[in-house]
CSV table of C-alpha atoms and ligand atoms in Angstrom, one decimal:
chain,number,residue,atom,x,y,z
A,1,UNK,CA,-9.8,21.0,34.5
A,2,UNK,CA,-6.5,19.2,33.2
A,3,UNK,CA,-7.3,16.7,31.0
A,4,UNK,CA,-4.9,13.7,29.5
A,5,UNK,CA,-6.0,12.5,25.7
A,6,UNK,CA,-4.5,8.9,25.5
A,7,UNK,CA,-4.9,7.9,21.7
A,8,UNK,CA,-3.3,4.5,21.3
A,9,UNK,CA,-2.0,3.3,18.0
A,10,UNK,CA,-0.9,-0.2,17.1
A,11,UNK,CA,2.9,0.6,17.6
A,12,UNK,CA,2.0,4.1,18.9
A,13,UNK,CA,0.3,6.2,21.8
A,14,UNK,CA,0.1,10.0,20.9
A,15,UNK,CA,-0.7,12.3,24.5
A,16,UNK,CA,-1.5,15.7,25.2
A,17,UNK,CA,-2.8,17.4,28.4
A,18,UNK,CA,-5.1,20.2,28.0
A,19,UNK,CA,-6.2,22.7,30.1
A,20,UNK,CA,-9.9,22.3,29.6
A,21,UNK,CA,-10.7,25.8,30.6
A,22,UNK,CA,-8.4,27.8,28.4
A,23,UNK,CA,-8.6,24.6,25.9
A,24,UNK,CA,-5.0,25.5,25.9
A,25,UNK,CA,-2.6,22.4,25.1
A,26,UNK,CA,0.0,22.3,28.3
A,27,UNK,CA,2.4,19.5,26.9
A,28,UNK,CA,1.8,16.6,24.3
A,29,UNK,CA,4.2,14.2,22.2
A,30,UNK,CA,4.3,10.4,21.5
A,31,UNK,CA,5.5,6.7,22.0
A,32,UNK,CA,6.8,5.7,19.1
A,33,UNK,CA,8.1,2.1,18.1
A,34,UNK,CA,6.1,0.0,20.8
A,35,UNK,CA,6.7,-3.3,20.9
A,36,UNK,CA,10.3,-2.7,19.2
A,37,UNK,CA,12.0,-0.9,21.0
A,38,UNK,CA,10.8,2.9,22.2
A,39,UNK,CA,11.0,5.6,21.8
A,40,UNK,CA,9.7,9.0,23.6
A,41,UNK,CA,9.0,12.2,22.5
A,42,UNK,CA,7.9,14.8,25.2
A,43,UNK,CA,7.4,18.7,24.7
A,44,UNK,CA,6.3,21.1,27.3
A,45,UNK,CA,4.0,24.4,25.9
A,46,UNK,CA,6.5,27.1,24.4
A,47,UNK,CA,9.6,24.3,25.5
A,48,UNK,CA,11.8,22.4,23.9
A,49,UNK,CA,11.0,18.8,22.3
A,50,UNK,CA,12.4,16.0,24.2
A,51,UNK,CA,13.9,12.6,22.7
A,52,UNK,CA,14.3,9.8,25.1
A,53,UNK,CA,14.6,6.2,23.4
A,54,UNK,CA,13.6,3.5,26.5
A,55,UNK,CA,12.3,-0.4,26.2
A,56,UNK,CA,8.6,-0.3,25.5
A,57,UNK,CA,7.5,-3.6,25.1
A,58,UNK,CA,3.8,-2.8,25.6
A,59,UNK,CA,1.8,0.4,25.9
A,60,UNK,CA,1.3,0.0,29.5
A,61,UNK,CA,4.9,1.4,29.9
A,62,UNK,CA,4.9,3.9,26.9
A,63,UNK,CA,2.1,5.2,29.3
A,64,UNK,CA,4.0,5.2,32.5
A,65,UNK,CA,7.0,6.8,30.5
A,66,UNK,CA,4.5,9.5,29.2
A,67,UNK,CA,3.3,10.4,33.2
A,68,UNK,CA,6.8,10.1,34.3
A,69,UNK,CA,7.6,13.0,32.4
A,70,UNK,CA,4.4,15.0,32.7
A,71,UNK,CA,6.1,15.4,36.6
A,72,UNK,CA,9.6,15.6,35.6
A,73,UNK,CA,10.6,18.5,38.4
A,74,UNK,CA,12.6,20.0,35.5
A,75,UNK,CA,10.8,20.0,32.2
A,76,UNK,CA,6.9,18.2,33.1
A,77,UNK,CA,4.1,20.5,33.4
A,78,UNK,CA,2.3,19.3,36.6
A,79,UNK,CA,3.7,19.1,40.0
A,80,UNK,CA,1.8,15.9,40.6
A,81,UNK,CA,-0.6,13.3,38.9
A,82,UNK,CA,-3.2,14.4,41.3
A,83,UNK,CA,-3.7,17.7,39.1
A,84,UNK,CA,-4.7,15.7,36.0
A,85,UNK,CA,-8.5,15.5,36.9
A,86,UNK,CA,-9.8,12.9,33.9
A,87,UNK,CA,-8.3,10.9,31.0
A,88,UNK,CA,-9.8,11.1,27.3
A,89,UNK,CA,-9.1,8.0,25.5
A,90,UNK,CA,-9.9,7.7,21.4
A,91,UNK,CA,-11.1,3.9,21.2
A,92,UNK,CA,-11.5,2.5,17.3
A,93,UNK,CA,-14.2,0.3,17.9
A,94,UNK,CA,-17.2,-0.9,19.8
A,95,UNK,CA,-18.9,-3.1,17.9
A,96,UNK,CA,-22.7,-2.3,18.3
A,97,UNK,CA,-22.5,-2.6,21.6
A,98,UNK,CA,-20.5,0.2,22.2
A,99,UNK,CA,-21.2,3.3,20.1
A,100,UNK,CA,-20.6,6.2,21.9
A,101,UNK,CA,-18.7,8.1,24.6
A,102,UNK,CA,-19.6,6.6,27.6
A,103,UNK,CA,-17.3,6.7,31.9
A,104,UNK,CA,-15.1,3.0,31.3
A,105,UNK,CA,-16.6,0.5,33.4
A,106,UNK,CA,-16.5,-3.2,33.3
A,107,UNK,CA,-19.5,-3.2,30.8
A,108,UNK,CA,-17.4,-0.6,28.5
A,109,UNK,CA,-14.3,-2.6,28.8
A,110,UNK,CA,-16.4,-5.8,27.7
A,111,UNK,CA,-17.6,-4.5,24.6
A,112,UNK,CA,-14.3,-3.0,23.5
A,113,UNK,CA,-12.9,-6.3,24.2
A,114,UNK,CA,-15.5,-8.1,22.3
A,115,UNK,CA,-15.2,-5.6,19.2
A,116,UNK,CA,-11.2,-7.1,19.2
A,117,UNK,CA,-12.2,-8.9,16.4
A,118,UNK,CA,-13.1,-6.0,14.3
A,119,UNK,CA,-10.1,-3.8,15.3
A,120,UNK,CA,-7.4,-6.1,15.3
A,121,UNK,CA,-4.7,-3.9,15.8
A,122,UNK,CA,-6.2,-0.6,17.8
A,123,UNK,CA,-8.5,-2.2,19.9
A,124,UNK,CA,-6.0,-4.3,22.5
A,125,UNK,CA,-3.6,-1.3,22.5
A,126,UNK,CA,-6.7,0.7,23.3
A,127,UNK,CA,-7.9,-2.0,25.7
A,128,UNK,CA,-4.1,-1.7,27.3
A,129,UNK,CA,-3.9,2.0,27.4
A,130,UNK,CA,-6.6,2.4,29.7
A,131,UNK,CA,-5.9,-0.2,32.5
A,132,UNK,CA,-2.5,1.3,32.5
A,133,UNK,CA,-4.5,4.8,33.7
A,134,UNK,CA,-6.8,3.1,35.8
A,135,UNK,CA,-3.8,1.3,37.5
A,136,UNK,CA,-0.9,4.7,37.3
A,137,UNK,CA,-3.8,6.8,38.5
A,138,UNK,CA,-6.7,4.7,40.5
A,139,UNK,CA,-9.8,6.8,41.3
A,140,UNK,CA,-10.1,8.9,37.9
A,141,UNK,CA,-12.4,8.7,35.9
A,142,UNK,CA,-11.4,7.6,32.5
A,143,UNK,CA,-13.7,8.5,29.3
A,144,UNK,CA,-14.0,6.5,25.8
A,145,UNK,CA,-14.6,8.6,22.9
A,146,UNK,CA,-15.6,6.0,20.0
A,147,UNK,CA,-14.3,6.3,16.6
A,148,UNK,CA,-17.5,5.0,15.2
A,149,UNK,CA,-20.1,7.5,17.0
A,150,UNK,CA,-20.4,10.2,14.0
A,151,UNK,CA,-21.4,7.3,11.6
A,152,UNK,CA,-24.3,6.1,13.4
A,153,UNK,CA,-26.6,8.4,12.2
A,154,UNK,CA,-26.1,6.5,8.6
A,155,UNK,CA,-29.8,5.8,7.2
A,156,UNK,CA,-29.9,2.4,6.5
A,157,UNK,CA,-29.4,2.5,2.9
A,158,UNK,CA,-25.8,3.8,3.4
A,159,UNK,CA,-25.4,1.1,6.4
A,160,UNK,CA,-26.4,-2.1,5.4
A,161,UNK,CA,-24.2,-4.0,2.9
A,162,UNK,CA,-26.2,-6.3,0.2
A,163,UNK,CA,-24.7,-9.7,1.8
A,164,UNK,CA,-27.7,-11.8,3.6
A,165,UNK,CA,-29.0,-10.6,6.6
A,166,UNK,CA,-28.2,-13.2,9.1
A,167,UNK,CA,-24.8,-11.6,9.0
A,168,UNK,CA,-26.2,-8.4,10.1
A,169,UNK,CA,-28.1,-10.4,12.5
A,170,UNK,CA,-25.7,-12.2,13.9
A,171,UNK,CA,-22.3,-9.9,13.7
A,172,UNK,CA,-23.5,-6.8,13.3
A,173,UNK,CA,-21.7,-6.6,9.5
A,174,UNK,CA,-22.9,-2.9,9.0
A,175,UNK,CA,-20.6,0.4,7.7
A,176,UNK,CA,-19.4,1.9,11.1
A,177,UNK,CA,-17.1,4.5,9.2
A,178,UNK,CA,-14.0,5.9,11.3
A,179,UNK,CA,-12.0,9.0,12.1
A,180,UNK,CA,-15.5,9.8,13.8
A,181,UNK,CA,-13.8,12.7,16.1
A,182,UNK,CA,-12.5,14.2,13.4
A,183,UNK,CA,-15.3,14.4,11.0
A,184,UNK,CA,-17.5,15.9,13.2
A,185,UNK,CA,-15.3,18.4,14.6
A,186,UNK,CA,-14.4,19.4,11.2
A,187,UNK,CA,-17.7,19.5,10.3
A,188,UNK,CA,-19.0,21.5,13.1
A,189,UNK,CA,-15.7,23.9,12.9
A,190,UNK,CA,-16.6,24.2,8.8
A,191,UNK,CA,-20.0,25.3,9.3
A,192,UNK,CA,-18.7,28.1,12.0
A,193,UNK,CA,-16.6,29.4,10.1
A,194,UNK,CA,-18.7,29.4,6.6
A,195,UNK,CA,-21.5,30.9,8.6
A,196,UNK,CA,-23.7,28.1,7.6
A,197,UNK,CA,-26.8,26.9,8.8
A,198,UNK,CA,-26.5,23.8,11.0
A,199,UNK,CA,-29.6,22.5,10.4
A,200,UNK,CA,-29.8,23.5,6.7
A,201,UNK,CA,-26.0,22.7,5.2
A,202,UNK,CA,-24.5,20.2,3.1
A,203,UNK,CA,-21.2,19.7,4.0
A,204,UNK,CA,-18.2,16.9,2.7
A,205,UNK,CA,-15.1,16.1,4.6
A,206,UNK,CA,-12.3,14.7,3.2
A,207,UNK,CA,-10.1,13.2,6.1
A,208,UNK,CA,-6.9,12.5,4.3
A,209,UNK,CA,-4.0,11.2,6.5
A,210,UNK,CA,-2.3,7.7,6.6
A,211,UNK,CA,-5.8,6.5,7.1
A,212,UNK,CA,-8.1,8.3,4.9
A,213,UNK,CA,-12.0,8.9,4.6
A,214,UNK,CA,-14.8,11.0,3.5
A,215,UNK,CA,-18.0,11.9,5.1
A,216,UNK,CA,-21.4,13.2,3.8
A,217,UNK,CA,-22.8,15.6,6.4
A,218,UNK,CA,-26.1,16.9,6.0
A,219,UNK,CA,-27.8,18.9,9.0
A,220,UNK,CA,-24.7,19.0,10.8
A,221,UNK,CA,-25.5,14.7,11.0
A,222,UNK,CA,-24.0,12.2,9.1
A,223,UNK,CA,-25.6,10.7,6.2
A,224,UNK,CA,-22.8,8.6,4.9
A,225,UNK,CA,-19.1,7.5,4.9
A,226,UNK,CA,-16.1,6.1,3.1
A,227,UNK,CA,-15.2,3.5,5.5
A,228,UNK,CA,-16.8,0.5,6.6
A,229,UNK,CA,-17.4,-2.5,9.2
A,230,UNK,CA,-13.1,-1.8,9.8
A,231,UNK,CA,-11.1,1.4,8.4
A,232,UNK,CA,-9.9,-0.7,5.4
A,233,UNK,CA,-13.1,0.3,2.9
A,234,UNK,CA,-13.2,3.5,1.2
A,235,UNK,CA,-10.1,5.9,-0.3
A,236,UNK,CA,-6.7,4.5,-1.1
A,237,UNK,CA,-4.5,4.8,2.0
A,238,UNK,CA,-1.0,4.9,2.9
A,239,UNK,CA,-0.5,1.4,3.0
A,240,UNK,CA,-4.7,0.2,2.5
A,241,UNK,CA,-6.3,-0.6,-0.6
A,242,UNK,CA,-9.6,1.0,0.1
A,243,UNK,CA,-12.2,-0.7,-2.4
A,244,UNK,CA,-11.7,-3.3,-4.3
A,245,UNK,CA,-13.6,-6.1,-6.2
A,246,UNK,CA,-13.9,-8.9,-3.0
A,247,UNK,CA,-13.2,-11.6,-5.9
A,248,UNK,CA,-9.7,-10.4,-5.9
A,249,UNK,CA,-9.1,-12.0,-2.4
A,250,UNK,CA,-10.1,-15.8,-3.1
A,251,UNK,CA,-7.9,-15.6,-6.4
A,252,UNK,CA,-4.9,-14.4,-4.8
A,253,UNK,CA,-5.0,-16.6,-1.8
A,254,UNK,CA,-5.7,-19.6,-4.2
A,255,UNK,CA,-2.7,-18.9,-6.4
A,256,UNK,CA,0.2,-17.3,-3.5
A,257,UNK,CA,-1.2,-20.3,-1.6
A,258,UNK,CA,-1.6,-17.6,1.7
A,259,UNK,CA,-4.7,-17.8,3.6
A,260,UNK,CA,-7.1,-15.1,4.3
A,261,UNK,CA,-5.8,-13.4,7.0
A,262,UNK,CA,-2.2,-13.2,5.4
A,263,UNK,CA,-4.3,-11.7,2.9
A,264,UNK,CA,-6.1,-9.2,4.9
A,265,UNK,CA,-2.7,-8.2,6.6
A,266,UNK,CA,-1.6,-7.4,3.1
A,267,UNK,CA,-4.8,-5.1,2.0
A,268,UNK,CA,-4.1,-3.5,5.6
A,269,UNK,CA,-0.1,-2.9,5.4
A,270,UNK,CA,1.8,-3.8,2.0
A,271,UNK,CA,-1.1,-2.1,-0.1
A,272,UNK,CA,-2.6,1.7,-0.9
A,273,UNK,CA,-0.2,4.5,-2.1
A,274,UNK,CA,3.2,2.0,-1.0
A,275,UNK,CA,1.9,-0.5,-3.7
A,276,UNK,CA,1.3,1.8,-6.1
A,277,UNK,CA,4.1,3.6,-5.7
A,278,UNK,CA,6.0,0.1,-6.3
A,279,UNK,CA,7.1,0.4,-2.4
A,280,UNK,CA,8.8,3.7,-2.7
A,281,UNK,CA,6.9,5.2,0.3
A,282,UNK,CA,3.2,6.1,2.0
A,283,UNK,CA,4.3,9.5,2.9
A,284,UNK,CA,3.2,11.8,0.4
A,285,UNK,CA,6.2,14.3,0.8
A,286,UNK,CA,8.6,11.3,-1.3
A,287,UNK,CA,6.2,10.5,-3.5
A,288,UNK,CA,5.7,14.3,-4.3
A,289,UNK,CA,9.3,14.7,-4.8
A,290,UNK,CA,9.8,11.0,-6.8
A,291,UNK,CA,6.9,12.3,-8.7
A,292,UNK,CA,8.6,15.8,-9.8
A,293,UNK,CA,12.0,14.0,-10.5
A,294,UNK,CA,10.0,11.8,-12.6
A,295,UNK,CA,9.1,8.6,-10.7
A,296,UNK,CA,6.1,7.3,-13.3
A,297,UNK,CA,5.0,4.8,-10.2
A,298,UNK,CA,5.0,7.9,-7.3
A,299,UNK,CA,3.2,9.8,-9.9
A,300,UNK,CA,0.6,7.3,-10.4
A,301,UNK,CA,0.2,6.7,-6.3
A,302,UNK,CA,-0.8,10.3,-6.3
A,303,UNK,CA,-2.9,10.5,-9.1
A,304,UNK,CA,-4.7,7.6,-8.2
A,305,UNK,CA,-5.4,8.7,-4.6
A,306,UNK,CA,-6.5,11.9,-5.9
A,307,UNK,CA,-9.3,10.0,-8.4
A,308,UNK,CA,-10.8,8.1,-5.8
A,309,UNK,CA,-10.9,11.4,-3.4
A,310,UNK,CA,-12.4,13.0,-6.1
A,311,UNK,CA,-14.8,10.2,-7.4
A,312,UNK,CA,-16.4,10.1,-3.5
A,313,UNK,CA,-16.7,13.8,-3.8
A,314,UNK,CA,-18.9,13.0,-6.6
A,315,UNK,CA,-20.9,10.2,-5.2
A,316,UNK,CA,-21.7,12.6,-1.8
A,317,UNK,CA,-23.2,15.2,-3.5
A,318,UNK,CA,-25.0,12.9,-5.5
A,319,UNK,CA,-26.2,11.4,-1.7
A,320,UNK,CA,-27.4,15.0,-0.8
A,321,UNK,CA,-28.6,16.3,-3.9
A,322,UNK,CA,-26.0,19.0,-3.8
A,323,UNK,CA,-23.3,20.2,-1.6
A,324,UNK,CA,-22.1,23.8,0.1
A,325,UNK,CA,-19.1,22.8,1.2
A,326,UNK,CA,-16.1,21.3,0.7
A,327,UNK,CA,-13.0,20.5,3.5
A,328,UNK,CA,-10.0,18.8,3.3
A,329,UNK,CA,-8.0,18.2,6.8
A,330,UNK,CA,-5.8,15.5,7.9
A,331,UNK,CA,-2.2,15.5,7.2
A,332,UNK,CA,-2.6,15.1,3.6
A,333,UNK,CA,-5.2,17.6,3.3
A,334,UNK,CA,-3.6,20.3,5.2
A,335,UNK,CA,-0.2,20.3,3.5
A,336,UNK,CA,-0.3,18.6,0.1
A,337,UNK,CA,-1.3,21.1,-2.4
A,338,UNK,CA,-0.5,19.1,-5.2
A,339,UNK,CA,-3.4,16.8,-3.9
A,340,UNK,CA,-6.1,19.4,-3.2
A,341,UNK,CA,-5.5,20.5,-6.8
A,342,UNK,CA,-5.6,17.2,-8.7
A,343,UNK,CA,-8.8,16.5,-6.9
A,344,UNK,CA,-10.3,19.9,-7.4
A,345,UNK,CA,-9.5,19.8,-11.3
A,346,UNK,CA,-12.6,16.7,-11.4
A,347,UNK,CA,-15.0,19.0,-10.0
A,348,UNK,CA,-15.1,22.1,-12.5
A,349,UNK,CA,-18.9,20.7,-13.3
A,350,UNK,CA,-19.9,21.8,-9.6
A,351,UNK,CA,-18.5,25.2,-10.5
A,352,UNK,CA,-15.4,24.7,-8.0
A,353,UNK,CA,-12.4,27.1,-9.2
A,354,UNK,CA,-9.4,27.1,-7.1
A,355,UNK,CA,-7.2,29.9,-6.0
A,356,UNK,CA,-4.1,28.6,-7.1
A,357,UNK,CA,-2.3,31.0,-4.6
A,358,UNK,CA,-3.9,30.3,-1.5
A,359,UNK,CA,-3.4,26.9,-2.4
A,360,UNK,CA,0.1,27.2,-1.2
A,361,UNK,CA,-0.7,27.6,1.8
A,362,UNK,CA,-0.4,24.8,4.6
A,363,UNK,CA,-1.4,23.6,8.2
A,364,UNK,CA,-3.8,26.3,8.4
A,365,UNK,CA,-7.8,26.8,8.4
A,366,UNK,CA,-8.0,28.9,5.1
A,367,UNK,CA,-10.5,29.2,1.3
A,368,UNK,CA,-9.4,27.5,-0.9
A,369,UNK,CA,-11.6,28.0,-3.8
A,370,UNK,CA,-12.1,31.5,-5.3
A,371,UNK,CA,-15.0,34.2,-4.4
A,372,UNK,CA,-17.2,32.9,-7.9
A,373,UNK,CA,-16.9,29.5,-6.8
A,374,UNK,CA,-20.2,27.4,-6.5
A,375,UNK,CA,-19.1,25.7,-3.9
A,376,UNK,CA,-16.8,26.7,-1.0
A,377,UNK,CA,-13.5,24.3,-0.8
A,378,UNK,CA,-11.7,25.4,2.6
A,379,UNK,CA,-9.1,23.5,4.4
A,380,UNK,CA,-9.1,23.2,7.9
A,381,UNK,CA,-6.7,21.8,10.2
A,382,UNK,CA,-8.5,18.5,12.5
A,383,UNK,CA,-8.1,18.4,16.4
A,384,UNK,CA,-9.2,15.1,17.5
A,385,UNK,CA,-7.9,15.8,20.8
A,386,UNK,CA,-9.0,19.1,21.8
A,387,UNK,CA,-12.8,17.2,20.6
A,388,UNK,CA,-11.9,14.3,22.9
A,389,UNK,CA,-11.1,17.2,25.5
A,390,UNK,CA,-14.4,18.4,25.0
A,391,UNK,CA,-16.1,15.5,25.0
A,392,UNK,CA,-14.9,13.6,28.0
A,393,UNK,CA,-15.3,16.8,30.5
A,394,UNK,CA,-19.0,16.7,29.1
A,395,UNK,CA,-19.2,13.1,30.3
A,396,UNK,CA,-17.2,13.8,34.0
A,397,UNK,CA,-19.4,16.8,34.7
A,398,UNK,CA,-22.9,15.3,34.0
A,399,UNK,CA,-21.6,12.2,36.4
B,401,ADP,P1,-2.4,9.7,10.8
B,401,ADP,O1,-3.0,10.6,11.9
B,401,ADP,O2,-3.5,9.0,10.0
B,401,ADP,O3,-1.2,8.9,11.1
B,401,ADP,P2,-1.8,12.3,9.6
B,401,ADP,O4,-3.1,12.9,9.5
B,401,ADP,O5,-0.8,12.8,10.6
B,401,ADP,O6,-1.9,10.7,9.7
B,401,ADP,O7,-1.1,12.4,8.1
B,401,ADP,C1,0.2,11.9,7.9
B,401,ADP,C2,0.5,12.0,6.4
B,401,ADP,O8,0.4,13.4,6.0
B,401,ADP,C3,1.9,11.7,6.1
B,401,ADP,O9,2.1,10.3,5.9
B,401,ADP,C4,2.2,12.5,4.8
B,401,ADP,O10,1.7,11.7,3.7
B,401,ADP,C5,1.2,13.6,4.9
B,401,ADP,N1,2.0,14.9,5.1
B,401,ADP,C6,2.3,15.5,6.3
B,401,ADP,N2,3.0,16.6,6.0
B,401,ADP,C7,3.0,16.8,4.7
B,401,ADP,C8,3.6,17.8,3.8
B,401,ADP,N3,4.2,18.9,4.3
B,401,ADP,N4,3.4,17.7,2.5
B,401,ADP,C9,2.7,16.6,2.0
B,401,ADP,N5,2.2,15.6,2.8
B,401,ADP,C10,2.4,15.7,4.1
């Protein structure tokens, strides 16, 4: 079965169709710059990557750009959008309404709409993304594979935040935690290829890309996560704070005289690594090489990151009296060896030694930590989309 995974960004929309059978990826790329101007990037299996820059004012034709050249009679990879058989779109959030995969209907568009609130940015791009399918290719089913799915096997204690309970009551205010696709494929890839036990393991993930988070997986389920009721809790991001006191937010509004949502847009965008880094950059390849030429601020952005990573690393196997296994993944994870070492050097106490040679390794599933390590530190590369794959021909074939 060919399958289209539509992940819809703010400003972005990242495709890929995959043959569900071979779980081979047939072409994938993005839309870039929505909303600006556009900009598409196409690229065909074993082909060439194409540039094309076009108007995209809204993701409804950054989609119709993306299936215009999936049948380019030169360079697309289906003769017609007939072959594509379902769509696979990752959705941020539900609310509490919506929590897991689930065949978009009304009732499913409903609740994503009504979760706007909480996901600001993703949720109408998500929203958008899929009426453009249902319109550009009516009759197929469309899937939503939720963000927030993995965390809702959170025990209450790791849920609930100590603020009165009508607000639980009444908005569902509960950790959600993000990046769900990816945790638990990571998760379920790490204890493959650790030959663990699935229902006897202890597992942490550390998700670190422009968004970042950690999970705490215990019995292949997860027990606990870095972020919260929206993707701004938890580590220090490329442009998010992650934690902070709450106080901080009525003192700076009170004395920049901005309200709370110019605020929030701040902790979302003008904060994490960028701050720290004094705006220099989120993208930890500059502040790598700012940090080596001796950029004090890009040193600190890394450093800091690397603490909190590290400090969460702590604090899960505190949660699970013990861990077995360690993973970084995500773009940060995967490449930045600088990163997995700073955070590895806190963690001597669990017995975790490093191979300082395979450490330069990147974008591949390797160990990481030596053969007399206590723990096992791997690195493992995500694939959100061949789990959305997965996931959303489980859904079409039990219909
Ligand atoms: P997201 O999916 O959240 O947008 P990714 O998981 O793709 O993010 O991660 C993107 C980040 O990964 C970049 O901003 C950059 O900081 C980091 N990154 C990518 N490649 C490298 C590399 N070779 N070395 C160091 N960091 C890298």
């Amino acid at each position: 079965m060919k399958v289209l995974i539509v992940n819809c960004g703010s400003s972005s929309l990242k495709y890929q169709i995959i043959n569900s059978d071979t779980e081979q990826v047939e072409a994938k790329g993005l839309c870039e710059r929505i909303g600006i101007d556009g900009r598409l990037v196409y690229q065909p299996a074993g082909g060439e990557k194409e540039i094309t820059e076009a108007a995209m004012p809204t993701h409804s034709e950054a989609i119709r750009m993306v299936l215009d050249a999936l049948v380019n009679p030169k360079t697309g990879v289906l003769k017609s959008l007939d072959e594509v058989e379902a769509i696979g779109h990752r959705v941020l959030h539900g609310g509490a309404r919506l929590t897991d995969s689930a065949l978009v209907n009304e009732d499913v568009m409903a609740a994503i709409e009504e979760a706007v609130d909480l996901g600001p940015l993703h949720n109408p791009a998500n929203l958008m993304g899929i009426r453009a399918c249902q319109k550009l290719m009516p009759g197929k089913p469309n899937v939503v594979v939720m963000d927030t799915s993995f965390g809702m096997t959170l025990p209450a204690k790791a849920y609930r935040y100590a603020i009165p309970t009508e607000y639980y009551e009444k908005y569902h205010i509960r950790r959600y935690g993000f990046h769900g696709t990816s945790h638990s494929f990571v998760s379920k890839e790490t204890i493959k290829y650790l030959h663990l036990d699935p229902d006897n393991s202890r597992v942490i993930v550390a998700h670190l890309g422009n968004g970042a988070s950690i999970t705490a997986v215990r019995n292949s389920k997860c027990v606990d996560t870095s972020m919260g009721v929206t993707p701004l809790e938890g580590l220090i991001m490329g442009t998010r704070s992650g934690d902070l006191d709450p106080a901080i937010l009525e003192y700076i509004c009170n004395h920049e005289h901005i309200t709370i949502s110019e605020m929030n847009t701040i902790l979302n965008k003008k904060s994490g690594v960028m701050a720290l880094s004094n705006n220099l950059s989120s993208d930890f390849r500059d502040l790598e090489e700012a940090m080596n030429n001796g950029n004090e601020a890009a040193g600190l952005a890394v450093e800091a990151f690397s603490y909190r990573v590290a400090k969460y690393i702590g604090a899960y196997t505190a949660a699970m009296n013990g861990v077995d296994a360690i993973t970084f993944t995500g773009g940060i994870g995967e490449n930045a060896g600088i990163v997995r070492e700073k955070v590895l050097s806190y963690l001597g106490y669990l017995g975790i030694r490093i191979d300082r040679e395979a450490n330069k390794k990147r974008g591949e599933t390797f160990v990481l930590s030596t053969d007399d390590s206590k723990v096992k530190v791997i690195v493992l590369p995500t694939n959100e989309e061949l789990a959305i794959c997965r996931e959303t021909v489980r859904l079409v074939k039990a219909e």
